Amino acid sequence: MAAGIELQIAQKQKLIMNQQMRQALEVLRMPLAELQDYLTCAANENPLLELEYPQSQERPEPLFAPETEEIRWSTQYKTGTDHHGQSGAQIEDPFAGMISEETFTDMLCRQITEEAALPTELRQHCLYIAQSLNPRGYLPQTAEELAEELGISVFDAEQAIYAVQSLSPTGVGARNLQECLVLQLVESTDFNEYTLKIIREGLELLGSNQYAKLAKLLGLPQAETLRWCDAVRRLNPIPSRGYPSGSGSQYVIPEAEVLKENGELVIRYYEEALPRLVVQQEYCSMIKTVRDEETREYLKKNRNKAQELLGNLHQRTDTILRILREVVAWQRNYFETGAAALEPMTITDLAEKLELSPSTVSRAVSGKYIVCKNGTVALRSLFTAKLTGFGETAVSTGAVKERLRQLIGNENKQKPLSDEAIRQRMEALGTPISRRTVAKYREELGIPAAFARKMPSI
């Protein structure tokens, strides 16, 4: 049969984003500190825009934010709007300043943005992963958890993880210590079956300097074993080491406070975190009276830009408040009793309930903070996947990690608990997880193995 040319007509939906839509997405993504500077630049560039700061001060006083997921503040907060319809009391302002240097996360995001070969959708997934890494540069989620959070296939999640792991420094985006070291090893001249076996099976022995046992594991003389051990030790277990974390100059501005009033949880949104944006009506009225066509078009263009920005700011506030209300309702036990009561809740779950896209929810929670009885917490940290194997009771990974943290915190420091001992105690508490999962969560919490936690008896 002769080859021919066949014409097919297919209908396909494609979203074409205009400048206003792009700005709306960027404004939603920006943390308040970044948005403050963005508005200042917008007002400087647009003669029809003016910023009005709170009468008490032109710029809120900065408060330092330590490099922790939960930031403890003893400071009281300024009047906000109580979104159960009540007005808050007059208390001190919590707002803060900006990051002055490119952080480790900024550096990764810049690499992703500058990589022209990445398709747009994959680039968005990579940016999400880069912003989800823990302070050491590790990815705390599995591919399955990422797929659920982003509403994509596990294959697409794996592709995004692989792309992030291709960034510099090598080892970034690894899901555990072994993967981090292997990623570096395959690029070095020391890659062989012995160094690979040390990483996969002998890291605990290496950490405790048990070279005789390592020599037996590798089937090599001890002198040669030491050579390959030194090669593994030269690898970097913390990809973010040597890069600015922003901890020395990073300040966060919380979006809102969740507190209990008259037995009910209420949300107080910090409206005064941002200056009020005002459109200069004097210039707007000139559009009808000015005779010069070029001047009139210039004024009309800037008026439209100002109105679009005001609309996008209102939309940002509305979206974040919708998400906050649902998060507070979903995580009521967390806000009332503490981190151990964190319920399973994914970005996809919340997006479906609010009839928003997962990418919209992801942008809205990225880099945002709230104040509650548990401290100042990253909104993103309240999203956690559900663990299976607990019967009808759903348990979040965050709650399991908190229970594990408490167990280790209360252990006998002269006889620290092994991962197996922790597994047995977790099972006794009604949280059956594997020893491997214990090790994974322990590493994600930055807690060393039992041998490294042991303290000498006095």
Short mmCIF file of C-alpha atoms in Angstrom, two decimals:
data_model
loop_
_atom_site.label_atom_id
_atom_site.label_comp_id
_atom_site.label_asym_id
_atom_site.label_seq_id
_atom_site.Cartn_x
_atom_site.Cartn_y
_atom_site.Cartn_z
CA MET A 1 0.00 0.00 0.00
CA ALA A 2 1.42 3.36 -0.99
CA ALA A 3 2.22 5.87 1.70
CA GLY A 4 0.01 8.93 1.67
CA ILE A 5 -0.62 12.12 3.52
CA GLU A 6 -3.60 12.11 5.87
CA LEU A 7 -5.18 15.29 7.21
CA GLN A 8 -6.70 15.06 10.68
CA ILE A 9 -8.65 17.69 12.55
CA ALA A 10 -8.49 17.60 16.33
CA GLN A 11 -9.98 19.91 18.92
CA LYS A 12 -7.64 20.86 21.73
CA GLN A 13 -7.93 23.31 24.63
CA LYS A 14 -4.98 25.59 25.25
CA LEU A 15 -4.72 28.41 27.77
CA ILE A 16 -3.01 31.53 26.46
CA MET A 17 -1.95 33.75 29.36
CA ASN A 18 -2.04 37.51 28.94
CA GLN A 19 -0.01 39.99 30.97
CA GLN A 20 -2.77 40.46 33.56
CA MET A 21 -3.05 36.70 34.19
CA ARG A 22 0.73 36.43 34.57
CA GLN A 23 0.73 39.28 37.07
CA ALA A 24 -2.14 37.69 39.03
CA LEU A 25 -0.18 34.43 39.36
CA GLU A 26 3.01 36.25 40.39
CA VAL A 27 1.22 38.39 42.99
CA LEU A 28 -0.41 35.26 44.43
CA ARG A 29 2.95 33.47 44.61
CA MET A 30 4.87 36.30 46.31
CA PRO A 31 5.39 36.24 50.09
CA LEU A 32 4.47 39.55 51.72
CA ALA A 33 8.06 40.76 52.04
CA GLU A 34 8.64 40.32 48.30
CA LEU A 35 5.24 41.83 47.50
CA GLN A 36 6.10 44.96 49.50
CA ASP A 37 9.07 45.66 47.23
CA TYR A 38 7.03 44.77 44.14
CA LEU A 39 4.40 47.38 45.04
CA THR A 40 7.08 49.98 45.74
CA CYS A 41 8.55 49.41 42.26
CA ALA A 42 5.09 49.52 40.68
CA ALA A 43 4.35 52.86 42.37
CA ASN A 44 7.71 54.28 41.25
CA GLU A 45 7.01 53.30 37.64
CA ASN A 46 3.36 54.40 37.52
CA PRO A 47 2.60 58.10 38.21
CA LEU A 48 -1.06 57.23 38.83
CA LEU A 49 -0.20 54.99 41.79
CA GLU A 50 0.59 56.11 45.32
CA LEU A 51 1.40 54.08 48.41
CA GLU A 52 -0.16 55.00 51.74
CA TYR A 53 1.55 53.50 54.78
CA PRO A 54 -0.05 53.08 58.22
CA GLN A 55 -0.10 56.40 60.11
CA SER A 56 1.93 54.99 63.01
CA GLN A 57 4.93 54.19 60.82
CA GLU A 58 5.95 54.30 57.18
CA ARG A 59 7.58 50.85 57.28
CA PRO A 60 6.85 48.10 59.80
CA GLU A 61 9.61 47.33 62.28
CA PRO A 62 11.51 44.12 61.38
CA LEU A 63 11.49 41.03 63.58
CA PHE A 64 14.13 38.35 63.13
CA ALA A 65 13.02 34.91 61.96
CA PRO A 66 15.31 32.01 62.97
CA GLU A 67 15.94 29.21 60.47
CA THR A 68 13.32 26.79 61.72
CA GLU A 69 10.05 25.55 60.37
CA GLU A 70 8.29 26.78 63.50
CA ILE A 71 9.37 30.25 64.65
CA ARG A 72 8.60 31.13 68.27
CA TRP A 73 7.55 34.74 68.81
CA SER A 74 6.65 36.32 72.11
CA THR A 75 5.75 39.59 70.41
CA GLN A 76 2.11 40.75 70.46
CA TYR A 77 0.42 41.77 67.24
CA LYS A 78 -1.26 44.79 65.78
CA THR A 79 -4.92 45.24 64.96
CA GLY A 80 -6.10 43.16 62.05
CA THR A 81 -9.46 42.14 60.69
CA ASP A 82 -11.08 39.25 62.49
CA HIS A 83 -12.63 37.19 59.70
CA HIS A 84 -15.44 35.99 61.90
CA GLY A 85 -16.66 39.55 61.68
CA GLN A 86 -15.09 40.94 64.86
CA SER A 87 -12.44 43.59 65.34
CA GLY A 88 -9.17 42.78 67.11
CA ALA A 89 -7.56 44.74 69.95
CA GLN A 90 -4.77 47.26 69.50
CA ILE A 91 -1.46 45.41 69.87
CA GLU A 92 2.03 45.68 68.45
CA ASP A 93 2.91 45.22 64.76
CA PRO A 94 4.57 41.91 63.72
CA PHE A 95 5.83 42.83 60.28
CA ALA A 96 9.29 42.30 59.01
CA GLY A 97 11.95 43.03 56.37
CA MET A 98 13.52 41.30 53.39
CA ILE A 99 16.19 38.75 52.50
CA SER A 100 19.32 40.58 51.39
CA GLU A 101 21.19 37.78 49.59
CA GLU A 102 20.47 34.96 47.18
CA THR A 103 19.61 31.91 49.26
CA PHE A 104 20.13 28.25 48.40
CA THR A 105 16.48 28.01 47.27
CA ASP A 106 16.81 31.20 45.20
CA MET A 107 19.87 29.76 43.49
CA LEU A 108 18.01 26.54 42.56
CA CYS A 109 14.97 28.45 41.30
CA ARG A 110 17.22 30.64 39.18
CA GLN A 111 18.80 27.57 37.56
CA ILE A 112 15.35 26.14 36.82
CA THR A 113 14.07 29.42 35.38
CA GLU A 114 17.15 29.84 33.17
CA GLU A 115 16.97 26.28 31.79
CA ALA A 116 15.34 26.94 28.41
CA ALA A 117 15.00 23.24 27.55
CA LEU A 118 12.48 22.61 30.36
CA PRO A 119 8.82 22.54 29.23
CA THR A 120 6.66 25.09 31.08
CA GLU A 121 4.68 22.52 33.09
CA LEU A 122 7.80 20.59 34.11
CA ARG A 123 9.47 23.87 35.11
CA GLN A 124 6.56 24.65 37.45
CA HIS A 125 6.85 21.21 39.05
CA CYS A 126 10.61 21.70 39.50
CA LEU A 127 10.08 25.09 41.15
CA TYR A 128 7.60 23.49 43.54
CA ILE A 129 10.15 20.80 44.45
CA ALA A 130 12.94 23.37 44.93
CA GLN A 131 10.73 25.26 47.39
CA SER A 132 9.79 22.03 49.19
CA LEU A 133 13.37 20.96 50.01
CA ASN A 134 14.39 20.89 53.66
CA PRO A 135 17.23 23.17 54.89
CA ARG A 136 19.82 20.49 54.06
CA GLY A 137 18.70 20.29 50.41
CA TYR A 138 16.83 16.97 50.69
CA LEU A 139 13.36 16.23 49.29
CA PRO A 140 11.11 15.08 52.15
CA GLN A 141 8.32 13.78 49.90
CA THR A 142 8.22 10.58 47.87
CA ALA A 143 7.29 10.67 44.19
CA GLU A 144 3.85 9.32 45.13
CA GLU A 145 3.30 12.10 47.67
CA LEU A 146 4.43 14.76 45.19
CA ALA A 147 2.13 13.34 42.53
CA GLU A 148 -0.79 13.54 44.95
CA GLU A 149 0.06 17.09 46.03
CA LEU A 150 0.45 18.39 42.48
CA GLY A 151 -2.33 16.33 40.91
CA ILE A 152 0.02 14.71 38.37
CA SER A 153 1.13 11.17 37.57
CA VAL A 154 3.91 9.46 39.51
CA PHE A 155 5.89 9.30 36.25
CA ASP A 156 5.69 13.10 35.85
CA ALA A 157 6.69 13.54 39.50
CA GLU A 158 9.74 11.30 38.95
CA GLN A 159 10.68 13.34 35.87
CA ALA A 160 10.57 16.55 37.91
CA ILE A 161 12.66 15.00 40.71
CA TYR A 162 15.22 13.82 38.15
CA ALA A 163 15.39 17.34 36.65
CA VAL A 164 15.99 18.90 40.08
CA GLN A 165 18.66 16.29 40.87
CA SER A 166 20.43 17.39 37.67
CA LEU A 167 20.97 20.87 39.14
CA SER A 168 24.06 22.12 40.94
CA PRO A 169 25.23 21.23 43.55
CA THR A 170 25.15 17.51 42.87
CA GLY A 171 23.10 15.66 45.47
CA VAL A 172 20.36 18.27 45.74
CA GLY A 173 16.84 16.84 45.69
CA ALA A 174 17.93 13.46 47.07
CA ARG A 175 15.35 11.70 49.21
CA ASN A 176 17.84 10.28 51.69
CA LEU A 177 21.52 10.28 52.56
CA GLN A 178 22.32 7.22 50.44
CA GLU A 179 20.77 8.74 47.31
CA CYS A 180 22.56 12.05 47.94
CA LEU A 181 25.96 10.34 48.13
CA VAL A 182 25.32 8.03 45.17
CA LEU A 183 24.37 11.03 42.97
CA GLN A 184 27.78 12.54 43.76
CA LEU A 185 29.64 9.24 43.52
CA VAL A 186 28.54 8.49 39.94
CA GLU A 187 30.15 11.76 38.84
CA SER A 188 33.45 11.08 40.59
CA THR A 189 36.48 8.97 39.65
CA ASP A 190 35.97 6.91 42.84
CA PHE A 191 32.81 5.21 41.60
CA ASN A 192 33.18 1.45 41.92
CA GLU A 193 31.50 -1.55 43.56
CA TYR A 194 33.27 -0.90 46.90
CA THR A 195 32.36 2.75 47.38
CA LEU A 196 28.82 1.94 46.24
CA LYS A 197 28.55 -0.88 48.78
CA ILE A 198 29.83 1.35 51.61
CA ILE A 199 27.09 3.86 50.83
CA ARG A 200 24.31 1.31 50.43
CA GLU A 201 25.20 -1.07 53.27
CA GLY A 202 27.98 0.34 55.42
CA LEU A 203 27.27 3.98 56.31
CA GLU A 204 26.48 3.19 59.95
CA LEU A 205 29.72 1.22 60.24
CA LEU A 206 31.60 4.10 58.59
CA GLY A 207 30.03 6.61 60.96
CA SER A 208 31.24 4.64 63.97
CA ASN A 209 34.71 3.96 62.42
CA GLN A 210 34.24 0.17 62.45
CA TYR A 211 36.82 -0.47 59.70
CA ALA A 212 37.36 -4.13 60.52
CA LYS A 213 33.68 -4.86 59.92
CA LEU A 214 33.74 -2.75 56.77
CA ALA A 215 36.74 -4.71 55.47
CA LYS A 216 34.76 -7.92 56.06
CA LEU A 217 31.73 -6.43 54.30
CA LEU A 218 33.80 -5.46 51.26
CA GLY A 219 36.04 -8.54 51.29
CA LEU A 220 39.15 -6.34 51.13
CA PRO A 221 42.30 -5.79 53.21
CA GLN A 222 41.82 -3.06 55.81
CA ALA A 223 44.33 -0.73 54.10
CA GLU A 224 42.36 -0.76 50.85
CA THR A 225 39.11 -0.47 52.77
CA LEU A 226 40.40 2.75 54.36
CA ARG A 227 41.13 4.15 50.90
CA TRP A 228 37.52 3.67 49.75
CA CYS A 229 36.18 4.89 53.07
CA ASP A 230 38.12 8.13 52.62
CA ALA A 231 36.61 8.48 49.14
CA VAL A 232 33.09 8.26 50.58
CA ARG A 233 33.96 10.67 53.40
CA ARG A 234 34.99 13.28 50.81
CA LEU A 235 31.41 13.39 49.49
CA ASN A 236 29.09 16.11 50.77
CA PRO A 237 26.17 14.80 52.88
CA ILE A 238 24.55 18.25 53.02
CA PRO A 239 24.04 19.71 49.51
CA SER A 240 23.08 23.15 50.87
CA ARG A 241 26.35 23.47 52.82
CA GLY A 242 28.35 26.53 51.80
CA TYR A 243 25.35 28.31 50.29
CA PRO A 244 23.52 31.19 51.97
CA SER A 245 20.40 30.02 53.76
CA GLY A 246 19.20 33.53 54.49
CA SER A 247 19.09 32.66 58.19
CA GLY A 248 21.38 35.51 59.08
CA SER A 249 19.13 38.20 57.58
CA GLN A 250 15.82 36.53 56.82
CA TYR A 251 12.61 38.00 58.16
CA VAL A 252 9.12 36.72 57.50
CA ILE A 253 5.84 38.56 57.48
CA PRO A 254 2.93 36.38 58.57
CA GLU A 255 -0.22 36.62 56.48
CA ALA A 256 -2.56 36.07 59.41
CA GLU A 257 -2.98 34.88 62.98
CA VAL A 258 -5.16 31.95 64.04
CA LEU A 259 -6.37 32.32 67.60
CA LYS A 260 -9.19 31.18 69.86
CA GLU A 261 -11.82 33.65 70.97
CA ASN A 262 -14.94 32.69 72.93
CA GLY A 263 -14.20 29.01 72.29
CA GLU A 264 -13.99 29.45 68.49
CA LEU A 265 -10.98 29.52 66.19
CA VAL A 266 -10.83 32.79 64.29
CA ILE A 267 -8.53 34.16 61.59
CA ARG A 268 -7.09 37.65 61.95
CA TYR A 269 -5.73 38.73 58.58
CA TYR A 270 -2.90 41.28 58.76
CA GLU A 271 -4.19 43.90 56.34
CA GLU A 272 -1.60 46.43 57.46
CA ALA A 273 1.26 44.23 56.29
CA LEU A 274 1.03 45.96 52.93
CA PRO A 275 0.77 49.68 52.17
CA ARG A 276 -2.55 50.81 50.75
CA LEU A 277 -2.44 51.28 46.99
CA VAL A 278 -4.25 54.43 45.82
CA VAL A 279 -5.03 55.48 42.24
CA GLN A 280 -4.51 59.24 41.77
CA GLN A 281 -7.93 60.50 40.61
CA GLU A 282 -6.43 63.86 39.65
CA TYR A 283 -4.45 62.20 36.86
CA CYS A 284 -7.35 59.96 35.87
CA SER A 285 -9.60 62.96 35.33
CA MET A 286 -6.99 64.43 32.97
CA ILE A 287 -7.66 61.59 30.51
CA LYS A 288 -10.89 63.36 29.45
CA THR A 289 -9.42 66.86 29.31
CA VAL A 290 -5.88 66.54 27.98
CA ARG A 291 -5.58 67.37 24.29
CA ASP A 292 -2.31 65.63 23.42
CA GLU A 293 -3.17 62.14 22.12
CA GLU A 294 0.14 60.62 23.22
CA THR A 295 -0.26 61.94 26.78
CA ARG A 296 -3.87 60.67 26.92
CA GLU A 297 -2.83 57.18 25.82
CA TYR A 298 0.00 57.20 28.36
CA LEU A 299 -2.42 58.09 31.18
CA LYS A 300 -4.99 55.52 30.05
CA LYS A 301 -2.33 52.80 29.88
CA ASN A 302 -1.11 53.53 33.40
CA ARG A 303 -4.68 53.76 34.76
CA ASN A 304 -5.43 50.31 33.36
CA LYS A 305 -2.22 48.93 34.86
CA ALA A 306 -3.13 50.40 38.25
CA GLN A 307 -6.64 48.95 38.16
CA GLU A 308 -5.33 45.52 37.14
CA LEU A 309 -2.83 45.51 39.99
CA LEU A 310 -5.53 46.53 42.51
CA GLY A 311 -7.77 43.74 41.22
CA ASN A 312 -4.96 41.20 41.48
CA LEU A 313 -4.21 42.25 45.07
CA HIS A 314 -7.86 41.82 46.05
CA GLN A 315 -7.89 38.42 44.35
CA ARG A 316 -4.74 37.39 46.24
CA THR A 317 -6.30 38.30 49.59
CA ASP A 318 -9.54 36.51 48.73
CA THR A 319 -7.75 33.32 47.60
CA ILE A 320 -5.46 33.16 50.64
CA LEU A 321 -8.36 33.77 53.02
CA ARG A 322 -10.44 31.02 51.36
CA ILE A 323 -7.53 28.63 51.78
CA LEU A 324 -6.89 29.70 55.38
CA ARG A 325 -10.54 29.18 56.37
CA GLU A 326 -10.51 25.67 54.94
CA VAL A 327 -7.12 24.84 56.49
CA VAL A 328 -8.31 25.98 59.93
CA ALA A 329 -11.50 23.93 59.62
CA TRP A 330 -9.55 20.87 58.42
CA GLN A 331 -6.73 21.15 60.97
CA ARG A 332 -8.83 22.23 63.97
CA ASN A 333 -7.12 19.69 66.26
CA TYR A 334 -3.68 20.97 65.23
CA PHE A 335 -4.54 24.57 66.11
CA GLU A 336 -6.14 23.56 69.41
CA THR A 337 -3.78 20.86 70.71
CA GLY A 338 -0.48 20.93 68.79
CA ALA A 339 1.64 19.43 66.01
CA ALA A 340 0.98 15.79 66.95
CA ALA A 341 -2.67 16.29 65.95
CA LEU A 342 -1.87 17.29 62.35
CA GLU A 343 -4.38 15.62 60.03
CA PRO A 344 -3.58 14.25 56.56
CA MET A 345 -4.25 17.04 54.05
CA THR A 346 -2.78 17.40 50.59
CA ILE A 347 -2.82 20.32 48.19
CA THR A 348 -4.96 18.25 45.81
CA ASP A 349 -7.50 17.54 48.58
CA LEU A 350 -7.85 21.22 49.39
CA ALA A 351 -7.93 22.26 45.74
CA GLU A 352 -10.84 19.89 45.05
CA LYS A 353 -12.79 21.17 48.06
CA LEU A 354 -12.32 24.81 47.05
CA GLU A 355 -12.74 24.09 43.32
CA LEU A 356 -9.32 25.57 42.58
CA SER A 357 -6.44 24.08 40.61
CA PRO A 358 -3.65 22.41 42.66
CA SER A 359 -1.14 24.84 41.09
CA THR A 360 -3.19 27.81 42.39
CA VAL A 361 -3.24 26.41 45.92
CA SER A 362 0.47 25.62 45.66
CA ARG A 363 1.28 29.22 44.69
CA ALA A 364 -0.96 30.59 47.43
CA VAL A 365 0.74 28.65 50.26
CA SER A 366 4.33 28.83 49.01
CA GLY A 367 6.47 31.04 51.27
CA LYS A 368 3.47 32.12 53.38
CA TYR A 369 3.45 32.05 57.20
CA ILE A 370 0.77 32.19 59.87
CA VAL A 371 0.92 32.78 63.62
CA CYS A 372 -0.84 30.38 65.99
CA LYS A 373 -0.39 28.78 69.43
CA ASN A 374 2.25 26.46 67.91
CA GLY A 375 4.43 29.43 66.92
CA THR A 376 4.92 31.03 63.52
CA VAL A 377 4.64 28.22 61.02
CA ALA A 378 5.03 27.86 57.27
CA LEU A 379 1.59 27.34 55.76
CA ARG A 380 3.12 24.75 53.43
CA SER A 381 4.13 22.61 56.45
CA LEU A 382 0.46 21.97 57.30
CA PHE A 383 0.04 19.93 54.12
CA THR A 384 1.03 16.33 54.66
CA ALA A 385 0.19 13.02 53.03
CA LYS A 386 -1.79 10.18 54.59
CA LEU A 387 0.02 7.06 55.77
CA THR A 388 -1.56 3.72 54.94
CA GLY A 389 -1.86 0.70 57.23
CA PHE A 390 -3.69 2.30 60.15
CA GLY A 391 -7.08 0.74 59.64
CA GLU A 392 -9.87 3.27 59.30
CA THR A 393 -7.88 5.99 61.05
CA ALA A 394 -5.98 8.33 58.75
CA VAL A 395 -2.64 9.46 60.16
CA SER A 396 -0.55 12.25 58.63
CA THR A 397 3.19 11.95 58.11
CA GLY A 398 3.58 15.19 60.08
CA ALA A 399 1.85 13.68 63.12
CA VAL A 400 3.99 10.54 62.91
CA LYS A 401 7.17 12.62 62.70
CA GLU A 402 6.12 14.64 65.73
CA ARG A 403 5.49 11.44 67.71
CA LEU A 404 8.89 10.10 66.62
CA ARG A 405 10.54 13.38 67.65
CA GLN A 406 8.94 13.16 71.09
CA LEU A 407 10.08 9.54 71.57
CA ILE A 408 13.69 10.41 70.79
CA GLY A 409 13.51 13.58 72.87
CA ASN A 410 12.48 11.56 75.93
CA GLU A 411 14.95 8.68 75.46
CA ASN A 412 17.78 7.76 77.82
CA LYS A 413 20.74 9.67 76.36
CA GLN A 414 23.19 7.05 77.67
CA LYS A 415 21.16 4.30 75.93
CA PRO A 416 19.53 5.93 72.89
CA LEU A 417 16.83 4.06 71.02
CA SER A 418 17.78 2.20 67.85
CA ASP A 419 15.54 2.54 64.80
CA GLU A 420 14.12 -0.92 65.53
CA ALA A 421 13.38 0.03 69.15
CA ILE A 422 11.64 3.18 67.92
CA ARG A 423 9.63 1.10 65.44
CA GLN A 424 8.46 -1.20 68.24
CA ARG A 425 7.41 1.74 70.43
CA MET A 426 5.61 3.43 67.55
CA GLU A 427 3.72 0.22 66.92
CA ALA A 428 2.78 0.00 70.60
CA LEU A 429 1.42 3.55 70.33
CA GLY A 430 -0.80 2.48 67.43
CA THR A 431 1.47 3.79 64.68
CA PRO A 432 2.89 0.74 62.86
CA ILE A 433 5.66 1.84 60.49
CA SER A 434 8.70 0.02 59.16
CA ARG A 435 12.24 0.45 60.47
CA ARG A 436 13.20 1.96 57.11
CA THR A 437 10.45 4.57 57.49
CA VAL A 438 11.74 5.37 60.99
CA ALA A 439 15.21 5.99 59.54
CA LYS A 440 13.78 8.10 56.70
CA TYR A 441 11.73 10.33 59.01
CA ARG A 442 14.61 10.59 61.49
CA GLU A 443 16.92 11.86 58.72
CA GLU A 444 14.28 14.32 57.50
CA LEU A 445 14.02 15.69 61.05
CA GLY A 446 17.80 16.11 61.14
CA ILE A 447 18.17 13.57 63.98
CA PRO A 448 21.33 11.41 63.84
CA ALA A 449 21.43 7.62 64.31
CA ALA A 450 21.50 6.10 67.81
CA PHE A 451 25.30 5.71 67.94
CA ALA A 452 25.75 9.42 67.22
CA ARG A 453 23.15 10.44 69.84
CA LYS A 454 24.79 8.46 72.64
CA MET A 455 26.15 10.63 75.45
CA PRO A 456 28.94 9.46 77.75
CA SER A 457 27.88 8.64 81.31
CA ILE A 458 29.23 11.01 83.93
#
